[in-house]
Tab-separated table of C-alpha atoms in Angstrom:
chain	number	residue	atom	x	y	z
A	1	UNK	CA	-26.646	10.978	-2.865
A	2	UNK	CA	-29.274	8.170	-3.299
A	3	UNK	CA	-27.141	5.917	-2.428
A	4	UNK	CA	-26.922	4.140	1.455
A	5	UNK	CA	-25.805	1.298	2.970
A	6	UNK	CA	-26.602	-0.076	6.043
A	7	UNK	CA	-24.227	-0.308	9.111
A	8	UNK	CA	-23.215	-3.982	9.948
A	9	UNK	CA	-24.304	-4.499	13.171
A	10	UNK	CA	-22.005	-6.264	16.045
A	11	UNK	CA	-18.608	-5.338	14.260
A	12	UNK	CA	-15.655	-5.563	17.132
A	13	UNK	CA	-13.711	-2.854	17.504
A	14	UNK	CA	-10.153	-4.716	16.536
A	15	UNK	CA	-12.199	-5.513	13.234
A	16	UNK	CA	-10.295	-3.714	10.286
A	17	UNK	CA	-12.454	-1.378	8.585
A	18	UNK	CA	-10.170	0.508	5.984
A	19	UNK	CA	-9.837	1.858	2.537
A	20	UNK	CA	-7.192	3.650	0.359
A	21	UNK	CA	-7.113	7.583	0.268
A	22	UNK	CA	-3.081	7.742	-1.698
A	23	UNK	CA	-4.802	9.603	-4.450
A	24	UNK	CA	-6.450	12.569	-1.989
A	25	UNK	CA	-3.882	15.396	-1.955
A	26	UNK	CA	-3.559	15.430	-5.272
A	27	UNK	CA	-7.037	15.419	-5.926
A	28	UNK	CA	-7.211	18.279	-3.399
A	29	UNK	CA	-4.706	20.217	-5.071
A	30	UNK	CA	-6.726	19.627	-8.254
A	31	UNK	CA	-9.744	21.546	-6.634
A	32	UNK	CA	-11.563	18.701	-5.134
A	33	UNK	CA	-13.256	19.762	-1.572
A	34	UNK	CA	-15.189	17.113	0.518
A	35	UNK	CA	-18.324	17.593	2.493
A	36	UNK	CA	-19.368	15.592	5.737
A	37	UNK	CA	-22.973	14.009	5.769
A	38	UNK	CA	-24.607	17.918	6.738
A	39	UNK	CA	-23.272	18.815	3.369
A	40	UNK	CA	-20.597	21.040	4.808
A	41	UNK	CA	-16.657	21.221	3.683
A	42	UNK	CA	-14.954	18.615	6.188
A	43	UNK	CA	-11.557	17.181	6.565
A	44	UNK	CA	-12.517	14.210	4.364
A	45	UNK	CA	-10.226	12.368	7.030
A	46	UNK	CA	-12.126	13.132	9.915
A	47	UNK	CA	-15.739	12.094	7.755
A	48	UNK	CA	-13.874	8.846	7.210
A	49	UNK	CA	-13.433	8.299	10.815
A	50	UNK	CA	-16.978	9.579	11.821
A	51	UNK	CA	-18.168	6.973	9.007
A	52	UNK	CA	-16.852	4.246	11.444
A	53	UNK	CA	-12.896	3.812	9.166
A	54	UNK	CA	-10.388	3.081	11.086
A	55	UNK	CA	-7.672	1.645	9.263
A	56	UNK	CA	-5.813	4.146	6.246
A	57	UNK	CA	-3.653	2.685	3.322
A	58	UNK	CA	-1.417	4.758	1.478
A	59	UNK	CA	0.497	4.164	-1.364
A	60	UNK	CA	4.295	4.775	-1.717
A	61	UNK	CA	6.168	5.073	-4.711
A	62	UNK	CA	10.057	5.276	-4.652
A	63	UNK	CA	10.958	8.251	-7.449
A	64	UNK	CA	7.481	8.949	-9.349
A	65	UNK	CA	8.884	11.735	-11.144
A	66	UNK	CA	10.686	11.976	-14.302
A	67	UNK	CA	13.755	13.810	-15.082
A	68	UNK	CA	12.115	16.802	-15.684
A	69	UNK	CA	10.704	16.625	-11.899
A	70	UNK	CA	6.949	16.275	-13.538
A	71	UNK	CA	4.564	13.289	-11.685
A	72	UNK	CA	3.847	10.376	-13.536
A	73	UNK	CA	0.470	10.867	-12.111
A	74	UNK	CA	-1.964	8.687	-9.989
A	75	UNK	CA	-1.203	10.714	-7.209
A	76	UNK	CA	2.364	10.915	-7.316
A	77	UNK	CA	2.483	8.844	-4.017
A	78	UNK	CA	6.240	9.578	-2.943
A	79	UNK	CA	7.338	9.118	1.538
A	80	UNK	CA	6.801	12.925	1.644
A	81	UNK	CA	2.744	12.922	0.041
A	82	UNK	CA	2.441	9.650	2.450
A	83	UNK	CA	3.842	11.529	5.706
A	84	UNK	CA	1.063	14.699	4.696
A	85	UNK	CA	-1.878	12.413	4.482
A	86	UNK	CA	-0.671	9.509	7.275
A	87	UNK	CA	-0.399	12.726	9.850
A	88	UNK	CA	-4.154	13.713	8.809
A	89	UNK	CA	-5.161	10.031	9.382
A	90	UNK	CA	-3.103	10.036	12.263
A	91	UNK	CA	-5.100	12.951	13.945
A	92	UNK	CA	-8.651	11.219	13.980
A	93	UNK	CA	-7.454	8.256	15.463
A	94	UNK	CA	-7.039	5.902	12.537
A	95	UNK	CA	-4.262	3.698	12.174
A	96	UNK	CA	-2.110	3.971	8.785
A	97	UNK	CA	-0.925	0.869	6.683
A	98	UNK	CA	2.233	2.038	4.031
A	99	UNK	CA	2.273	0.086	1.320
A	100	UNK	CA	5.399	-0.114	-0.132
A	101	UNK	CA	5.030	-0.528	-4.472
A	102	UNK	CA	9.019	-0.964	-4.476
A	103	UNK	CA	8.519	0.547	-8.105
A	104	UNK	CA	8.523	4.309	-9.327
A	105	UNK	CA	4.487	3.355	-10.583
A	106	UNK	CA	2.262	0.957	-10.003
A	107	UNK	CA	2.944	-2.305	-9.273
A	108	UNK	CA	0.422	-5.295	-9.867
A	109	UNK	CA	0.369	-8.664	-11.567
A	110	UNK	CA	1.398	-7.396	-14.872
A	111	UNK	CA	3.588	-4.755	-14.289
A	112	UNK	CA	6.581	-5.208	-11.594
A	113	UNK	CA	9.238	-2.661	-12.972
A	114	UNK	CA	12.377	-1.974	-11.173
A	115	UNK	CA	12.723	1.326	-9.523
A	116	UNK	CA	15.268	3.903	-11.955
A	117	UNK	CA	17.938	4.039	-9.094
A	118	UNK	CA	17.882	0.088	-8.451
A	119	UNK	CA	18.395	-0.629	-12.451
A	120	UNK	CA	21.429	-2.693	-13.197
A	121	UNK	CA	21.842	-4.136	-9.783
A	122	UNK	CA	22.730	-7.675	-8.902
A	123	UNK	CA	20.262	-9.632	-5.914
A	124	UNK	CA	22.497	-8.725	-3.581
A	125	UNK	CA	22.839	-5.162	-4.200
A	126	UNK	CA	19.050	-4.535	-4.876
A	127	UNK	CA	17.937	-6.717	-1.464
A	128	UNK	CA	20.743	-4.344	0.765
A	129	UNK	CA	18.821	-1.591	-1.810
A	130	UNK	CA	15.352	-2.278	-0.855
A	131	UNK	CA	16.396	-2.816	3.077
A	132	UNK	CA	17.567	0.344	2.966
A	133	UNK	CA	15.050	2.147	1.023
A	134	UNK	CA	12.612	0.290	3.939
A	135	UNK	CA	14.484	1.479	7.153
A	136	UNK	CA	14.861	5.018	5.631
A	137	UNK	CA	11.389	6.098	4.782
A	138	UNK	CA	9.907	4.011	7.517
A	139	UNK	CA	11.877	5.992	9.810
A	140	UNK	CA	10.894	9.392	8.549
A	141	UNK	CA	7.163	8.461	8.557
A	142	UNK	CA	7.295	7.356	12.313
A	143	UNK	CA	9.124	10.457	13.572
A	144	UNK	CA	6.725	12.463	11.221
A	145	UNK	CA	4.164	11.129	14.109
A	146	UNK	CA	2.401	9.085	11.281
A	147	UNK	CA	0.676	6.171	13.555
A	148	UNK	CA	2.206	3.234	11.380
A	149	UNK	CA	0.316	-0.109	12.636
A	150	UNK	CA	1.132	-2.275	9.369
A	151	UNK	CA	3.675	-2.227	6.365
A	152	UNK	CA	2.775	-3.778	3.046
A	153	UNK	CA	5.957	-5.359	1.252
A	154	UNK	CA	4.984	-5.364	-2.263
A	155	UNK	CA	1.909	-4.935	-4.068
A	156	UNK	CA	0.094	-7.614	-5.719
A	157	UNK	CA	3.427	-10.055	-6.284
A	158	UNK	CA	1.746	-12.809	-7.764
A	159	UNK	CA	4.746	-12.568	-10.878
A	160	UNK	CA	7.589	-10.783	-9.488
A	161	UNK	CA	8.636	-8.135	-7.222
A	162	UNK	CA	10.317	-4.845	-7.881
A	163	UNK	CA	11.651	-6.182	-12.032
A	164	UNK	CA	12.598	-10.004	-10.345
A	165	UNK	CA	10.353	-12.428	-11.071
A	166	UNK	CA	12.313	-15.798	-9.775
A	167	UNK	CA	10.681	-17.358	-6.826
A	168	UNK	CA	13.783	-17.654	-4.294
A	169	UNK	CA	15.179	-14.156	-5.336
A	170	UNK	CA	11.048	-12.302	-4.715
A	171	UNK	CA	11.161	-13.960	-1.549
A	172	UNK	CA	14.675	-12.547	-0.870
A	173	UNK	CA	13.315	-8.973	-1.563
A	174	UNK	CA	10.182	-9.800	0.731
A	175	UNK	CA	12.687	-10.823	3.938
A	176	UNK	CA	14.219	-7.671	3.269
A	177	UNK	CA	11.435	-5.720	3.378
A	178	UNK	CA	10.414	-7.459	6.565
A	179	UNK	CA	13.295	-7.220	8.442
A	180	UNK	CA	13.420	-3.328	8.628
A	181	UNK	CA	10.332	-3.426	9.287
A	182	UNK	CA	11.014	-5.978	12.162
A	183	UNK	CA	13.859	-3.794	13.356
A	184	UNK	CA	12.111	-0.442	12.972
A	185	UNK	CA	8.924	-1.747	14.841
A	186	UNK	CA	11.249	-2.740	18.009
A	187	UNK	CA	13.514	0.616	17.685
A	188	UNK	CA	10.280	2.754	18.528
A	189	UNK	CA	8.828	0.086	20.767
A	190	UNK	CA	5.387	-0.142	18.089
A	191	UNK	CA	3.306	-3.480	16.950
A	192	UNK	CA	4.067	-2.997	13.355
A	193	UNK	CA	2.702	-5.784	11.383
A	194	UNK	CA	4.389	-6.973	8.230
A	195	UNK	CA	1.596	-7.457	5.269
A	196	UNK	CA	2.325	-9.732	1.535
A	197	UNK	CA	0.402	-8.740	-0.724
A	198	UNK	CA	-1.463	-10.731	-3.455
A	199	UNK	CA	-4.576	-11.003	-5.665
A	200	UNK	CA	-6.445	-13.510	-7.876
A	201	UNK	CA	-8.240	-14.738	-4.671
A	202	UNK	CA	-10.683	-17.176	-6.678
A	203	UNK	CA	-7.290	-19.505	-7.879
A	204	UNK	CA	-7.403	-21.606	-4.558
A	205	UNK	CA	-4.560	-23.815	-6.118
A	206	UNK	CA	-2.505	-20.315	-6.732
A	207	UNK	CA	-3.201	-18.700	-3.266
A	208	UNK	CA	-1.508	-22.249	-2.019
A	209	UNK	CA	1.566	-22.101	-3.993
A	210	UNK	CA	2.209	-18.858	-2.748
A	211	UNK	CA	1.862	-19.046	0.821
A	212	UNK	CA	3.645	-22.535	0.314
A	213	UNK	CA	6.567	-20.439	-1.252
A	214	UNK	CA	6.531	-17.869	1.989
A	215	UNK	CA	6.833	-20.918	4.804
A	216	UNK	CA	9.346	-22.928	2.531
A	217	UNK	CA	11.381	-19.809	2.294
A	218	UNK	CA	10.610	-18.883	5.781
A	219	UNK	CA	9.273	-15.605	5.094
A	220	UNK	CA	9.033	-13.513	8.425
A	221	UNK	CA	5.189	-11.614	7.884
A	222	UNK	CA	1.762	-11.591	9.836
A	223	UNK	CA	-1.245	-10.738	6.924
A	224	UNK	CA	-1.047	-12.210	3.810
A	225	UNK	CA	-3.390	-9.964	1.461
A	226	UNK	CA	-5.624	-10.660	-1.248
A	227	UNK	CA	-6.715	-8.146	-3.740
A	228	UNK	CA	-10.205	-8.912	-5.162
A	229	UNK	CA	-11.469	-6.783	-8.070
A	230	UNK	CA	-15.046	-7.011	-9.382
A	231	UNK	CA	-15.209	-5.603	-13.098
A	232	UNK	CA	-17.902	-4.972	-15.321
A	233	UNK	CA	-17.309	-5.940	-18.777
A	234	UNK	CA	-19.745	-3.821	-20.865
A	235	UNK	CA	-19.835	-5.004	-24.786
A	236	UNK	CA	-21.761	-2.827	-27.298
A	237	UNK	CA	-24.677	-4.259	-28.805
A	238	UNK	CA	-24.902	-6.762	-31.704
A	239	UNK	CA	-26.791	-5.021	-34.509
């Protein structure tokens, strides 16, 4: 590659240096091998962690299969695809960050759709839903050895979280999330921090209604997360 970038000099060592890898295993299962920096096949994991990475986030979906069993795609990110790749992270020392979509797909700004088993419940019934669905995979990931050091409750929830998009009833779902989370982290004795997760960083006036809405509803979470996407728009020439 002609392409390098410089090492930062001076970074601590608590300083998060991560990236998302949900879509690897299927890639690999596709055919894709990776090569470390001597141009020989590597554990893309461990030439992630010799590249300085330290943090992992992986992606999980709840059911992203249809009823023919065939992936929606993108990876196909279900607790049993996050458990293969969090144990790989897990082995070269790099901490893993689950970041639960609550949806069968993904989740952003736009596109917030209710998981198929959760359709047609009441508040009630789809908070107790999403606890659940929290405790349960959380669990399995930790006694899969997975080194879990954050949880993400949502994914980009600027509108709405898992088909709700009223204020009071999102940050219901969120205190859900975060209480198995909370009660997980002290069952196996682990720092597990609780992440929200938002984008459209450049609305300043936004960013402050939302973390206004987490203290008012006295949301229970340590990381509030911004996504920030650069895009190109490329228009074809006038003629």
């Amino acid at each position: 590659s002609t392409i390098y970038v410089e090492p930062v000099d001076g970074i601590s060592d608590d300083f998060y240096r991560g990236m998302d890898v949900s879509a690897v295993l299927a890639l690999e299962n596709s055919g894709v091998k990776y090569y470390n920096f001597d141009g020989e096949e590597q554990d893309v994991f461990m030439t992630l962690a010799q590249a300085g990475v330290n943090y992992i986030r992986l992606r999980v979906w709840n059911d992203p299969y249809d009823e023919n069993g065939n992936g929606y795609g993108g990876g196909n990110n279900d607790v049993a695809t996050a458990i293969t790749l969090g144990q790989r992270a897990t082995q070269y020392g790099m901490k893993v960050c689950i970041d639960f979509h609550y949806s069968d797909f993904w989740a952003d700004p736009k596109k917030q759709f209710v998981p198929k088993a959760w359709e047609g419940m009441d508040i009630e019934e789809k908070s107790d839903a999403l606890y659940n669905f929290t405790l349960e995979n959380l669990t399995q990931i930790l006694d899969a050895g997975v080194d879990v050091g954050m949880v993400q409750v949502g994914n980009e929830i600027n509108n709405g979280m898992a088909g709700e998009e009223d204020v009071d009833t999102v940050m219901d779902l969120i205190a859900s999330g975060s209480r198995a989370v909370r009660e997980i982290a002290d069952e196996y004795g682990k720092d597990i921090k609780v992440a929200v997760h938002y984008t459209n960083i450049d609305d300043s006036e936004e960013v402050d209604t939302m973390a206004a809405n987490l203290q008012n509803a006295g949301v229970d979470y340590d990381l509030f997360g911004l996504s920030y996407l650069s895009l190109i728009h490329i228009s074809e020439p006038t003629r």
